[in-house]
């Protein structure tokens, strides 16, 4: 077990578990956090899991652990690992079961004061246009052919169907379309689970939230992002639903034999993997990309529902009801990227699990309008606290493979949260604080008790203190839609 005395402090917000801590480690573990965050992370097996990842073949430079870290399946949630193309591996556990779970932020020009008397009506309208809950199905009834094209083409399909604008596509990570997706690598069961779920929120920690911009920290960057003090914004947090979950399930099972076939030693069977230059890896990557494209389209369709709801509620009283996409970013994904490591350019398979891409200014993968600011980095907190909009930095390219945290990070398990609070009580408490919650499941609300999460402001302090992102705006919730 990793203990406090094995962790070396390098600066106020940077820590290391050296490569020699256990014999099998190929690279160190680099931790972004505060003293308090380190203390809480030692209460589960997060750091042990990160050390296990640092033992995988072809892992490069360092495994990076974010301040929102907590234990996950094999890889900790809140971690980044980059694998060399020539001798590295791909691990489904390093991407997770909810492939391309991510966040989309939409901004309006409606002021909080203008919306006060319409928030209840807006929550009702958003609830109707955003199917949520376990097993929820879409209002759209896409045919099999459209579903297949959406999975293979991502937002390019939505653009061709008139369901996305050019700006929507440009302001989505990777233009919302991962090349190389193929449904030939996807099981019949995954297709059955996913076909009727595109355009739905689902359950768990997924949500749709109306916020207002409480504070602006960089006015010039906020202006570029289309954000200003007191304006209403919408966050959408969801992923690939049962489709991505089944793909991960299938390949975790398949890769049990791959580690034996290729004689790969893993310290945790949940880290099963396959060498990148193998048919097994090619098949998983093709399926994972299909799930990622599903999720990009899923959030696009939900955004369209939000636009319909805003028009329905506000069009009669203001001309400024339109919702403009700020950005859409994945936080459970594996991508081939170019990175400079030790002065050398390398092609690496970057696993981000509970970590958000945070590319710095002038990166060629950013839309032109964000070239000077760096990428928008979207960090949801909890439904009773706050969320943040950050911007990526050059330092993130140097120490975290262009990555930052993805949220507040859990302190308590879902089962513990449900034991400690009732959903009905929590909804009443939030209502007294001016936050409307519409939910289909009281147990689902209890799981997401704000007390079950770390202090998001402390997480942001660590990320920005380490220099891998910078503050742009702080958001406060007004209405939350949950499954």
CSV table of C-alpha atoms in Angstrom, one decimal:
chain,number,residue,atom,x,y,z
A,1,UNK,CA,0.0,0.0,0.0
A,2,UNK,CA,1.2,3.5,-0.8
A,3,UNK,CA,1.7,5.6,2.4
A,4,UNK,CA,2.3,9.2,3.0
A,5,UNK,CA,6.1,8.8,3.5
A,6,UNK,CA,6.4,7.4,-0.1
A,7,UNK,CA,5.1,10.7,-1.6
A,8,UNK,CA,7.6,13.4,-2.2
A,9,UNK,CA,6.6,17.1,-2.3
A,10,UNK,CA,8.1,19.0,-5.2
A,11,UNK,CA,6.2,22.3,-4.9
A,12,UNK,CA,3.1,23.6,-3.2
A,13,UNK,CA,0.8,21.7,-5.6
A,14,UNK,CA,3.1,19.1,-7.2
A,15,UNK,CA,4.0,15.8,-5.6
A,16,UNK,CA,5.8,12.6,-6.8
A,17,UNK,CA,5.8,8.9,-6.1
A,18,UNK,CA,9.2,8.0,-7.5
A,19,UNK,CA,9.7,5.3,-10.1
A,20,UNK,CA,11.7,3.2,-7.7
A,21,UNK,CA,8.9,3.0,-5.1
A,22,UNK,CA,8.1,-0.5,-6.3
A,23,UNK,CA,10.4,-2.6,-8.6
A,24,UNK,CA,7.9,-2.9,-11.5
A,25,UNK,CA,7.4,0.9,-11.9
A,26,UNK,CA,8.6,2.2,-15.3
A,27,UNK,CA,7.8,5.8,-14.7
A,28,UNK,CA,7.0,8.0,-11.6
A,29,UNK,CA,3.5,9.1,-10.6
A,30,UNK,CA,3.1,12.9,-10.7
A,31,UNK,CA,0.3,14.2,-8.4
A,32,UNK,CA,-1.4,17.6,-8.6
A,33,UNK,CA,-3.0,18.4,-5.2
A,34,UNK,CA,-2.9,20.0,-1.8
A,35,UNK,CA,-1.9,18.5,1.5
A,36,UNK,CA,-5.6,18.0,2.3
A,37,UNK,CA,-6.3,16.3,-1.0
A,38,UNK,CA,-3.3,14.0,-0.6
A,39,UNK,CA,-4.6,13.0,2.8
A,40,UNK,CA,-8.1,12.1,1.5
A,41,UNK,CA,-6.7,10.2,-1.5
A,42,UNK,CA,-4.7,8.0,0.8
A,43,UNK,CA,-8.0,6.7,2.4
A,44,UNK,CA,-8.8,4.7,-0.8
A,45,UNK,CA,-6.6,2.8,-3.3
A,46,UNK,CA,-6.2,5.7,-5.8
A,47,UNK,CA,-2.5,6.0,-5.5
A,48,UNK,CA,-2.0,2.2,-5.5
A,49,UNK,CA,-4.0,2.1,-8.8
A,50,UNK,CA,-1.8,4.9,-10.2
A,51,UNK,CA,1.3,3.0,-9.3
A,52,UNK,CA,0.0,-0.1,-11.0
A,53,UNK,CA,-0.6,2.0,-14.2
A,54,UNK,CA,3.0,3.2,-14.0
A,55,UNK,CA,4.0,-0.5,-14.4
A,56,UNK,CA,2.3,-1.1,-17.8
A,57,UNK,CA,4.4,-1.6,-20.9
A,58,UNK,CA,5.2,1.4,-22.9
A,59,UNK,CA,4.0,4.0,-20.4
A,60,UNK,CA,5.8,7.3,-21.0
A,61,UNK,CA,7.2,10.1,-18.8
A,62,UNK,CA,4.8,9.8,-15.9
A,63,UNK,CA,1.3,8.8,-14.8
A,64,UNK,CA,-0.4,12.1,-13.8
A,65,UNK,CA,-3.0,12.1,-11.0
A,66,UNK,CA,-5.4,15.1,-10.7
A,67,UNK,CA,-6.7,16.6,-7.5
A,68,UNK,CA,-10.2,15.2,-8.0
A,69,UNK,CA,-8.8,11.6,-7.9
A,70,UNK,CA,-10.7,8.7,-6.4
A,71,UNK,CA,-10.5,5.0,-7.0
A,72,UNK,CA,-12.0,3.5,-10.1
A,73,UNK,CA,-11.9,0.3,-12.2
A,74,UNK,CA,-8.2,-0.5,-12.5
A,75,UNK,CA,-7.1,3.1,-13.3
A,76,UNK,CA,-8.0,5.7,-10.7
A,77,UNK,CA,-10.7,8.2,-11.8
A,78,UNK,CA,-8.8,11.5,-12.3
A,79,UNK,CA,-5.7,10.2,-14.0
A,80,UNK,CA,-3.8,10.5,-17.3
A,81,UNK,CA,-1.4,8.0,-18.8
A,82,UNK,CA,0.3,8.2,-22.2
A,83,UNK,CA,1.5,5.0,-24.0
A,84,UNK,CA,4.1,4.9,-26.8
A,85,UNK,CA,2.7,3.8,-30.1
A,86,UNK,CA,5.6,1.4,-30.7
A,87,UNK,CA,5.6,-0.6,-27.5
A,88,UNK,CA,2.6,0.6,-25.4
A,89,UNK,CA,-0.8,-0.8,-24.7
A,90,UNK,CA,-4.4,0.2,-24.7
A,91,UNK,CA,-6.5,-0.6,-21.6
A,92,UNK,CA,-10.3,-0.3,-21.5
A,93,UNK,CA,-10.0,0.3,-17.7
A,94,UNK,CA,-7.9,3.4,-18.5
A,95,UNK,CA,-10.8,4.9,-20.4
A,96,UNK,CA,-13.7,3.6,-18.3
A,97,UNK,CA,-17.2,2.2,-18.8
A,98,UNK,CA,-18.8,5.5,-19.7
A,99,UNK,CA,-16.8,6.1,-22.8
A,100,UNK,CA,-16.6,9.9,-23.7
A,101,UNK,CA,-18.6,10.9,-20.7
A,102,UNK,CA,-18.0,14.6,-21.0
A,103,UNK,CA,-19.3,18.1,-20.6
A,104,UNK,CA,-20.9,20.6,-23.0
A,105,UNK,CA,-21.3,24.3,-22.0
A,106,UNK,CA,-23.8,26.6,-23.7
A,107,UNK,CA,-24.0,30.3,-23.0
A,108,UNK,CA,-26.9,32.8,-23.3
A,109,UNK,CA,-27.2,36.6,-23.0
A,110,UNK,CA,-30.1,36.3,-20.6
A,111,UNK,CA,-29.3,37.8,-17.2
A,112,UNK,CA,-30.2,36.0,-14.0
A,113,UNK,CA,-32.6,38.8,-13.0
A,114,UNK,CA,-34.5,38.4,-16.3
A,115,UNK,CA,-35.0,34.7,-15.7
A,116,UNK,CA,-36.0,34.7,-12.0
A,117,UNK,CA,-39.7,34.4,-12.6
A,118,UNK,CA,-39.3,31.9,-15.4
A,119,UNK,CA,-36.9,29.4,-13.8
A,120,UNK,CA,-39.6,26.9,-12.8
A,121,UNK,CA,-41.1,27.0,-16.3
A,122,UNK,CA,-37.6,26.5,-17.7
A,123,UNK,CA,-36.9,23.5,-15.5
A,124,UNK,CA,-40.1,21.9,-16.6
A,125,UNK,CA,-39.4,22.6,-20.3
A,126,UNK,CA,-35.8,21.2,-20.0
A,127,UNK,CA,-37.1,18.1,-18.2
A,128,UNK,CA,-39.4,17.4,-21.0
A,129,UNK,CA,-36.8,17.8,-23.8
A,130,UNK,CA,-34.1,15.9,-21.9
A,131,UNK,CA,-35.1,12.2,-21.3
A,132,UNK,CA,-33.3,11.0,-18.1
A,133,UNK,CA,-33.2,8.0,-15.8
A,134,UNK,CA,-32.0,4.4,-16.1
A,135,UNK,CA,-33.0,2.9,-19.5
A,136,UNK,CA,-34.4,6.2,-20.8
A,137,UNK,CA,-35.1,6.3,-24.5
A,138,UNK,CA,-34.9,9.2,-27.0
A,139,UNK,CA,-37.8,11.2,-28.3
A,140,UNK,CA,-36.2,11.2,-31.8
A,141,UNK,CA,-36.7,7.5,-32.7
A,142,UNK,CA,-33.6,7.4,-35.0
A,143,UNK,CA,-33.7,4.6,-37.5
A,144,UNK,CA,-30.9,2.0,-37.5
A,145,UNK,CA,-29.1,3.5,-40.5
A,146,UNK,CA,-29.0,7.0,-38.9
A,147,UNK,CA,-27.8,5.5,-35.6
A,148,UNK,CA,-25.0,3.7,-37.4
A,149,UNK,CA,-23.9,6.8,-39.3
A,150,UNK,CA,-24.0,8.9,-36.1
A,151,UNK,CA,-21.6,6.4,-34.4
A,152,UNK,CA,-19.3,6.3,-37.3
A,153,UNK,CA,-19.3,10.0,-38.2
A,154,UNK,CA,-20.1,11.8,-35.0
A,155,UNK,CA,-21.2,15.4,-35.3
A,156,UNK,CA,-20.5,15.4,-39.0
A,157,UNK,CA,-23.6,13.2,-39.3
A,158,UNK,CA,-25.6,15.7,-37.2
A,159,UNK,CA,-24.3,18.6,-39.3
A,160,UNK,CA,-25.4,16.9,-42.5
A,161,UNK,CA,-28.9,16.2,-41.0
A,162,UNK,CA,-29.3,19.9,-40.0
A,163,UNK,CA,-29.0,19.0,-36.3
A,164,UNK,CA,-25.7,20.9,-35.7
A,165,UNK,CA,-24.2,24.2,-36.8
A,166,UNK,CA,-20.7,24.7,-38.1
A,167,UNK,CA,-19.9,26.4,-34.8
A,168,UNK,CA,-21.2,23.4,-32.9
A,169,UNK,CA,-18.9,21.2,-34.8
A,170,UNK,CA,-15.9,23.5,-34.6
A,171,UNK,CA,-16.2,24.0,-30.8
A,172,UNK,CA,-16.4,20.3,-30.0
A,173,UNK,CA,-13.2,18.5,-29.1
A,174,UNK,CA,-11.9,16.8,-32.3
A,175,UNK,CA,-14.7,18.4,-34.2
A,176,UNK,CA,-17.0,15.8,-32.5
A,177,UNK,CA,-15.8,13.0,-34.8
A,178,UNK,CA,-13.1,10.4,-34.1
A,179,UNK,CA,-11.8,8.9,-37.3
A,180,UNK,CA,-11.5,5.1,-37.4
A,181,UNK,CA,-14.8,4.3,-35.7
A,182,UNK,CA,-16.4,1.0,-36.9
A,183,UNK,CA,-19.5,-0.8,-35.8
A,184,UNK,CA,-17.9,-4.0,-37.1
A,185,UNK,CA,-16.0,-4.1,-33.8
A,186,UNK,CA,-19.2,-3.6,-31.8
A,187,UNK,CA,-21.2,-6.5,-30.4
A,188,UNK,CA,-24.9,-7.0,-31.2
A,189,UNK,CA,-25.7,-6.5,-27.5
A,190,UNK,CA,-24.0,-3.0,-27.5
A,191,UNK,CA,-26.0,-2.0,-30.6
A,192,UNK,CA,-29.2,-3.1,-29.0
A,193,UNK,CA,-28.5,-1.2,-25.8
A,194,UNK,CA,-27.5,2.0,-27.7
A,195,UNK,CA,-29.9,2.3,-30.6
A,196,UNK,CA,-32.7,4.0,-28.7
A,197,UNK,CA,-30.7,6.0,-26.2
A,198,UNK,CA,-29.0,8.6,-28.3
A,199,UNK,CA,-30.4,12.0,-27.1
A,200,UNK,CA,-30.8,11.0,-23.4
A,201,UNK,CA,-29.1,12.0,-20.2
A,202,UNK,CA,-29.3,8.7,-18.3
A,203,UNK,CA,-28.8,8.4,-14.6
A,204,UNK,CA,-26.0,8.3,-12.1
A,205,UNK,CA,-24.0,11.5,-11.9
A,206,UNK,CA,-25.3,12.7,-15.3
A,207,UNK,CA,-27.2,16.0,-15.3
A,208,UNK,CA,-28.3,19.0,-17.1
A,209,UNK,CA,-27.9,22.2,-15.2
A,210,UNK,CA,-28.8,25.9,-15.6
A,211,UNK,CA,-26.2,28.1,-14.0
A,212,UNK,CA,-25.3,31.8,-13.9
A,213,UNK,CA,-21.8,33.3,-14.1
A,214,UNK,CA,-21.2,34.3,-10.5
A,215,UNK,CA,-17.7,35.8,-11.0
A,216,UNK,CA,-15.4,36.5,-13.9
A,217,UNK,CA,-11.6,36.1,-13.3
A,218,UNK,CA,-10.3,36.9,-16.8
A,219,UNK,CA,-12.6,39.3,-18.6
A,220,UNK,CA,-10.8,39.1,-21.9
A,221,UNK,CA,-10.9,35.3,-22.0
A,222,UNK,CA,-14.5,35.2,-20.8
A,223,UNK,CA,-15.5,37.6,-23.6
A,224,UNK,CA,-13.9,35.3,-26.2
A,225,UNK,CA,-15.8,32.4,-24.7
A,226,UNK,CA,-19.1,34.4,-24.7
A,227,UNK,CA,-19.4,34.6,-20.9
A,228,UNK,CA,-20.2,37.6,-18.8
A,229,UNK,CA,-21.2,38.2,-15.2
A,230,UNK,CA,-24.8,37.1,-14.3
A,231,UNK,CA,-25.5,35.5,-17.7
A,232,UNK,CA,-27.4,32.2,-17.8
A,233,UNK,CA,-25.5,29.2,-19.1
A,234,UNK,CA,-26.3,25.5,-19.4
A,235,UNK,CA,-24.1,22.5,-18.6
A,236,UNK,CA,-24.8,19.1,-20.1
A,237,UNK,CA,-22.9,16.1,-18.5
A,238,UNK,CA,-23.4,12.7,-20.0
A,239,UNK,CA,-21.8,10.1,-22.2
A,240,UNK,CA,-22.3,7.0,-24.4
A,241,UNK,CA,-25.0,5.4,-22.2
A,242,UNK,CA,-25.5,1.6,-22.4
A,243,UNK,CA,-23.7,1.5,-25.7
A,244,UNK,CA,-20.3,2.6,-24.3
A,245,UNK,CA,-20.8,0.5,-21.1
A,246,UNK,CA,-21.4,-2.6,-23.1
A,247,UNK,CA,-18.4,-2.0,-25.3
A,248,UNK,CA,-16.1,-1.6,-22.3
A,249,UNK,CA,-17.7,-4.8,-20.7
A,250,UNK,CA,-17.1,-6.8,-23.9
A,251,UNK,CA,-13.4,-5.7,-24.3
A,252,UNK,CA,-12.5,-6.1,-20.6
A,253,UNK,CA,-13.6,-9.7,-21.1
A,254,UNK,CA,-11.8,-10.1,-24.4
A,255,UNK,CA,-8.6,-8.7,-23.1
A,256,UNK,CA,-8.3,-11.2,-20.3
A,257,UNK,CA,-7.0,-13.6,-23.0
A,258,UNK,CA,-4.9,-10.8,-24.7
A,259,UNK,CA,-2.7,-10.3,-21.7
A,260,UNK,CA,-2.0,-14.1,-21.7
A,261,UNK,CA,-1.5,-14.2,-25.5
A,262,UNK,CA,1.1,-11.3,-25.4
A,263,UNK,CA,2.6,-12.3,-22.0
A,264,UNK,CA,1.8,-9.0,-20.4
A,265,UNK,CA,2.1,-8.8,-16.6
A,266,UNK,CA,-0.5,-6.6,-14.9
A,267,UNK,CA,-0.5,-6.0,-11.2
A,268,UNK,CA,-4.3,-5.7,-11.2
A,269,UNK,CA,-6.5,-7.9,-13.4
A,270,UNK,CA,-8.7,-4.8,-14.0
A,271,UNK,CA,-5.8,-3.4,-16.0
A,272,UNK,CA,-6.1,-5.9,-18.8
A,273,UNK,CA,-4.8,-4.5,-22.0
A,274,UNK,CA,-3.4,-5.3,-25.5
A,275,UNK,CA,-0.4,-4.0,-27.3
A,276,UNK,CA,-1.3,-1.0,-29.6
A,277,UNK,CA,0.0,-2.7,-32.7
A,278,UNK,CA,-2.3,-5.7,-32.5
A,279,UNK,CA,-5.6,-6.7,-34.0
A,280,UNK,CA,-7.1,-6.7,-30.5
A,281,UNK,CA,-6.1,-3.1,-29.9
A,282,UNK,CA,-7.4,-2.1,-33.3
A,283,UNK,CA,-10.8,-3.6,-32.7
A,284,UNK,CA,-11.1,-2.0,-29.3
A,285,UNK,CA,-10.1,1.4,-30.6
A,286,UNK,CA,-12.6,1.2,-33.5
A,287,UNK,CA,-15.4,0.3,-31.0
A,288,UNK,CA,-14.3,3.0,-28.5
A,289,UNK,CA,-14.3,5.6,-31.2
A,290,UNK,CA,-17.8,4.6,-32.2
A,291,UNK,CA,-18.9,5.1,-28.5
A,292,UNK,CA,-17.1,8.4,-28.4
A,293,UNK,CA,-18.9,9.6,-31.5
A,294,UNK,CA,-22.2,8.4,-30.0
A,295,UNK,CA,-21.5,10.6,-26.9
A,296,UNK,CA,-20.6,13.7,-28.9
A,297,UNK,CA,-23.9,13.3,-30.9
A,298,UNK,CA,-25.8,12.6,-27.7
A,299,UNK,CA,-24.8,15.9,-26.1
A,300,UNK,CA,-25.5,17.7,-29.4
A,301,UNK,CA,-29.0,16.4,-29.5
A,302,UNK,CA,-29.6,17.3,-25.8
A,303,UNK,CA,-28.2,20.8,-26.6
A,304,UNK,CA,-30.8,21.1,-29.3
A,305,UNK,CA,-33.5,20.2,-26.7
A,306,UNK,CA,-32.1,22.9,-24.5
A,307,UNK,CA,-32.3,25.5,-27.3
A,308,UNK,CA,-35.9,24.5,-27.9
A,309,UNK,CA,-36.7,24.9,-24.2
A,310,UNK,CA,-35.1,28.3,-24.0
A,311,UNK,CA,-37.0,29.5,-27.1
A,312,UNK,CA,-40.2,28.2,-25.6
A,313,UNK,CA,-39.7,30.0,-22.3
A,314,UNK,CA,-37.9,33.2,-23.3
A,315,UNK,CA,-38.6,34.0,-26.9
A,316,UNK,CA,-41.7,36.1,-26.1
A,317,UNK,CA,-39.9,38.3,-23.6
A,318,UNK,CA,-36.3,38.7,-25.0
A,319,UNK,CA,-34.4,38.4,-28.2
A,320,UNK,CA,-31.4,37.0,-26.4
A,321,UNK,CA,-32.7,33.5,-25.7
A,322,UNK,CA,-30.3,31.8,-28.2
A,323,UNK,CA,-27.8,29.4,-26.7
A,324,UNK,CA,-24.3,29.4,-28.2
A,325,UNK,CA,-21.9,26.5,-27.7
A,326,UNK,CA,-18.8,27.5,-25.7
A,327,UNK,CA,-17.2,24.1,-25.9
A,328,UNK,CA,-17.7,20.3,-25.6
A,329,UNK,CA,-15.0,18.2,-24.1
A,330,UNK,CA,-14.5,14.5,-23.3
A,331,UNK,CA,-13.2,13.3,-20.0
A,332,UNK,CA,-13.2,9.5,-20.5
A,333,UNK,CA,-11.3,8.8,-23.7
A,334,UNK,CA,-8.2,7.4,-25.4
A,335,UNK,CA,-6.7,9.3,-28.3
A,336,UNK,CA,-3.5,9.3,-30.4
A,337,UNK,CA,-1.9,12.7,-29.9
A,338,UNK,CA,1.4,14.4,-30.6
A,339,UNK,CA,3.3,15.5,-27.5
A,340,UNK,CA,6.8,16.8,-26.8
A,341,UNK,CA,8.5,14.7,-24.1
A,342,UNK,CA,12.1,15.4,-23.1
A,343,UNK,CA,12.5,17.6,-26.2
A,344,UNK,CA,11.3,14.9,-28.6
A,345,UNK,CA,8.0,14.8,-30.5
A,346,UNK,CA,6.2,11.6,-29.8
A,347,UNK,CA,2.9,10.0,-30.9
A,348,UNK,CA,1.3,8.7,-27.8
A,349,UNK,CA,-2.0,7.0,-27.0
A,350,UNK,CA,-3.3,9.3,-24.2
A,351,UNK,CA,-5.7,7.6,-21.7
A,352,UNK,CA,-7.8,10.3,-19.9
A,353,UNK,CA,-10.0,8.8,-17.3
A,354,UNK,CA,-11.9,11.4,-15.3
A,355,UNK,CA,-9.5,14.0,-16.8
A,356,UNK,CA,-10.2,16.8,-19.3
A,357,UNK,CA,-8.1,17.9,-22.2
A,358,UNK,CA,-6.6,21.3,-21.5
A,359,UNK,CA,-4.6,22.3,-24.6
A,360,UNK,CA,-2.7,25.6,-24.3
A,361,UNK,CA,-2.8,28.6,-26.6
A,362,UNK,CA,-1.9,28.2,-30.3
A,363,UNK,CA,-2.4,24.5,-30.3
A,364,UNK,CA,-3.4,23.4,-33.9
A,365,UNK,CA,-6.3,21.3,-32.6
A,366,UNK,CA,-8.1,24.4,-31.2
A,367,UNK,CA,-10.6,26.5,-33.2
A,368,UNK,CA,-9.2,29.8,-34.4
A,369,UNK,CA,-11.2,31.8,-32.0
A,370,UNK,CA,-9.5,30.1,-29.0
A,371,UNK,CA,-6.0,30.2,-30.4
A,372,UNK,CA,-5.0,33.1,-28.1
A,373,UNK,CA,-6.8,31.9,-25.0
A,374,UNK,CA,-6.2,28.2,-24.8
A,375,UNK,CA,-8.9,25.6,-24.8
A,376,UNK,CA,-12.0,26.1,-22.6
A,377,UNK,CA,-11.8,23.6,-19.7
A,378,UNK,CA,-15.2,22.8,-18.2
A,379,UNK,CA,-15.2,21.6,-14.5
A,380,UNK,CA,-18.6,20.8,-13.0
A,381,UNK,CA,-18.8,20.7,-9.3
A,382,UNK,CA,-21.9,19.4,-7.5
A,383,UNK,CA,-25.5,20.5,-7.8
A,384,UNK,CA,-25.3,22.5,-4.6
A,385,UNK,CA,-21.9,24.2,-4.9
A,386,UNK,CA,-20.2,25.7,-7.9
A,387,UNK,CA,-18.7,24.8,-11.3
A,388,UNK,CA,-15.7,26.4,-13.1
A,389,UNK,CA,-14.7,27.4,-16.5
A,390,UNK,CA,-10.9,27.4,-16.9
A,391,UNK,CA,-8.5,27.8,-19.9
A,392,UNK,CA,-5.7,25.4,-20.9
A,393,UNK,CA,-2.1,26.5,-20.6
A,394,UNK,CA,1.3,25.8,-22.1
A,395,UNK,CA,2.4,24.2,-18.8
A,396,UNK,CA,-0.4,21.6,-19.1
A,397,UNK,CA,1.4,20.6,-22.4
A,398,UNK,CA,4.6,20.2,-20.4
A,399,UNK,CA,3.6,18.3,-17.3
A,400,UNK,CA,0.1,16.7,-17.8
A,401,UNK,CA,-0.1,15.8,-21.5
A,402,UNK,CA,-2.4,18.7,-22.1
A,403,UNK,CA,-4.8,17.7,-19.4
A,404,UNK,CA,-6.6,19.0,-16.2
A,405,UNK,CA,-9.1,17.7,-13.7
A,406,UNK,CA,-12.7,16.9,-14.7
A,407,UNK,CA,-14.8,17.7,-11.6
A,408,UNK,CA,-14.8,17.9,-7.8
A,409,UNK,CA,-14.2,14.2,-7.3
A,410,UNK,CA,-16.1,11.9,-4.9
A,411,UNK,CA,-15.3,11.7,-1.2
A,412,UNK,CA,-18.1,9.2,-0.4
A,413,UNK,CA,-19.3,6.3,-2.3
A,414,UNK,CA,-22.8,6.3,-3.8
A,415,UNK,CA,-24.0,3.8,-1.3
A,416,UNK,CA,-22.6,5.8,1.7
A,417,UNK,CA,-24.3,8.9,0.4
A,418,UNK,CA,-27.6,7.2,0.1
A,419,UNK,CA,-27.3,5.9,3.7
A,420,UNK,CA,-26.6,9.4,5.0
A,421,UNK,CA,-29.3,11.6,3.2
A,422,UNK,CA,-32.7,11.2,1.7
A,423,UNK,CA,-33.3,12.6,-1.8
A,424,UNK,CA,-36.5,14.4,-0.7
A,425,UNK,CA,-34.7,16.1,2.1
A,426,UNK,CA,-31.9,17.2,-0.1
A,427,UNK,CA,-34.3,18.6,-2.7
A,428,UNK,CA,-36.0,20.7,0.0
A,429,UNK,CA,-32.6,21.9,1.3
A,430,UNK,CA,-31.5,23.0,-2.2
A,431,UNK,CA,-34.9,24.7,-2.9
A,432,UNK,CA,-34.3,26.8,0.2
A,433,UNK,CA,-31.0,27.9,-1.3
A,434,UNK,CA,-32.8,28.9,-4.6
A,435,UNK,CA,-31.8,25.7,-6.6
A,436,UNK,CA,-34.6,23.9,-8.4
A,437,UNK,CA,-34.1,20.1,-8.8
A,438,UNK,CA,-36.2,18.0,-11.1
A,439,UNK,CA,-35.4,14.3,-10.8
A,440,UNK,CA,-37.0,10.9,-11.6
A,441,UNK,CA,-35.3,9.1,-8.7
A,442,UNK,CA,-34.9,10.2,-5.1
A,443,UNK,CA,-32.1,7.7,-4.6
A,444,UNK,CA,-30.3,9.1,-7.6
A,445,UNK,CA,-30.5,12.6,-6.0
A,446,UNK,CA,-29.1,11.2,-2.7
A,447,UNK,CA,-26.1,9.7,-4.5
A,448,UNK,CA,-25.2,13.2,-5.7
A,449,UNK,CA,-25.4,14.9,-2.4
A,450,UNK,CA,-22.9,17.8,-2.5
A,451,UNK,CA,-21.4,16.5,0.7
A,452,UNK,CA,-20.3,13.4,-1.1
A,453,UNK,CA,-17.9,15.5,-3.2
A,454,UNK,CA,-14.6,17.3,-2.5
A,455,UNK,CA,-14.5,21.0,-2.3
A,456,UNK,CA,-14.4,22.0,-6.0
A,457,UNK,CA,-12.8,25.3,-5.1
A,458,UNK,CA,-9.8,23.5,-3.5
A,459,UNK,CA,-9.5,21.2,-6.5
A,460,UNK,CA,-9.4,24.3,-8.8
A,461,UNK,CA,-6.8,25.9,-6.4
A,462,UNK,CA,-4.5,23.0,-7.0
A,463,UNK,CA,-5.0,22.8,-10.8
A,464,UNK,CA,-4.5,26.5,-11.2
A,465,UNK,CA,-1.7,26.7,-8.6
A,466,UNK,CA,0.2,24.0,-10.5
A,467,UNK,CA,-0.3,26.1,-13.7
A,468,UNK,CA,-2.0,23.5,-15.8
A,469,UNK,CA,-5.1,25.7,-16.3
A,470,UNK,CA,-6.1,29.2,-15.3
A,471,UNK,CA,-9.4,30.7,-14.0
A,472,UNK,CA,-11.9,32.2,-16.3
A,473,UNK,CA,-15.3,32.1,-14.5
A,474,UNK,CA,-17.1,30.6,-11.6
A,475,UNK,CA,-20.7,29.3,-12.1
A,476,UNK,CA,-23.5,28.8,-9.5
A,477,UNK,CA,-26.4,26.5,-10.1
A,478,UNK,CA,-30.1,27.6,-10.4
A,479,UNK,CA,-31.8,24.5,-11.8
A,480,UNK,CA,-30.8,20.9,-12.1
A,481,UNK,CA,-32.3,18.1,-14.2
A,482,UNK,CA,-31.4,14.5,-13.1
A,483,UNK,CA,-32.4,11.0,-13.8
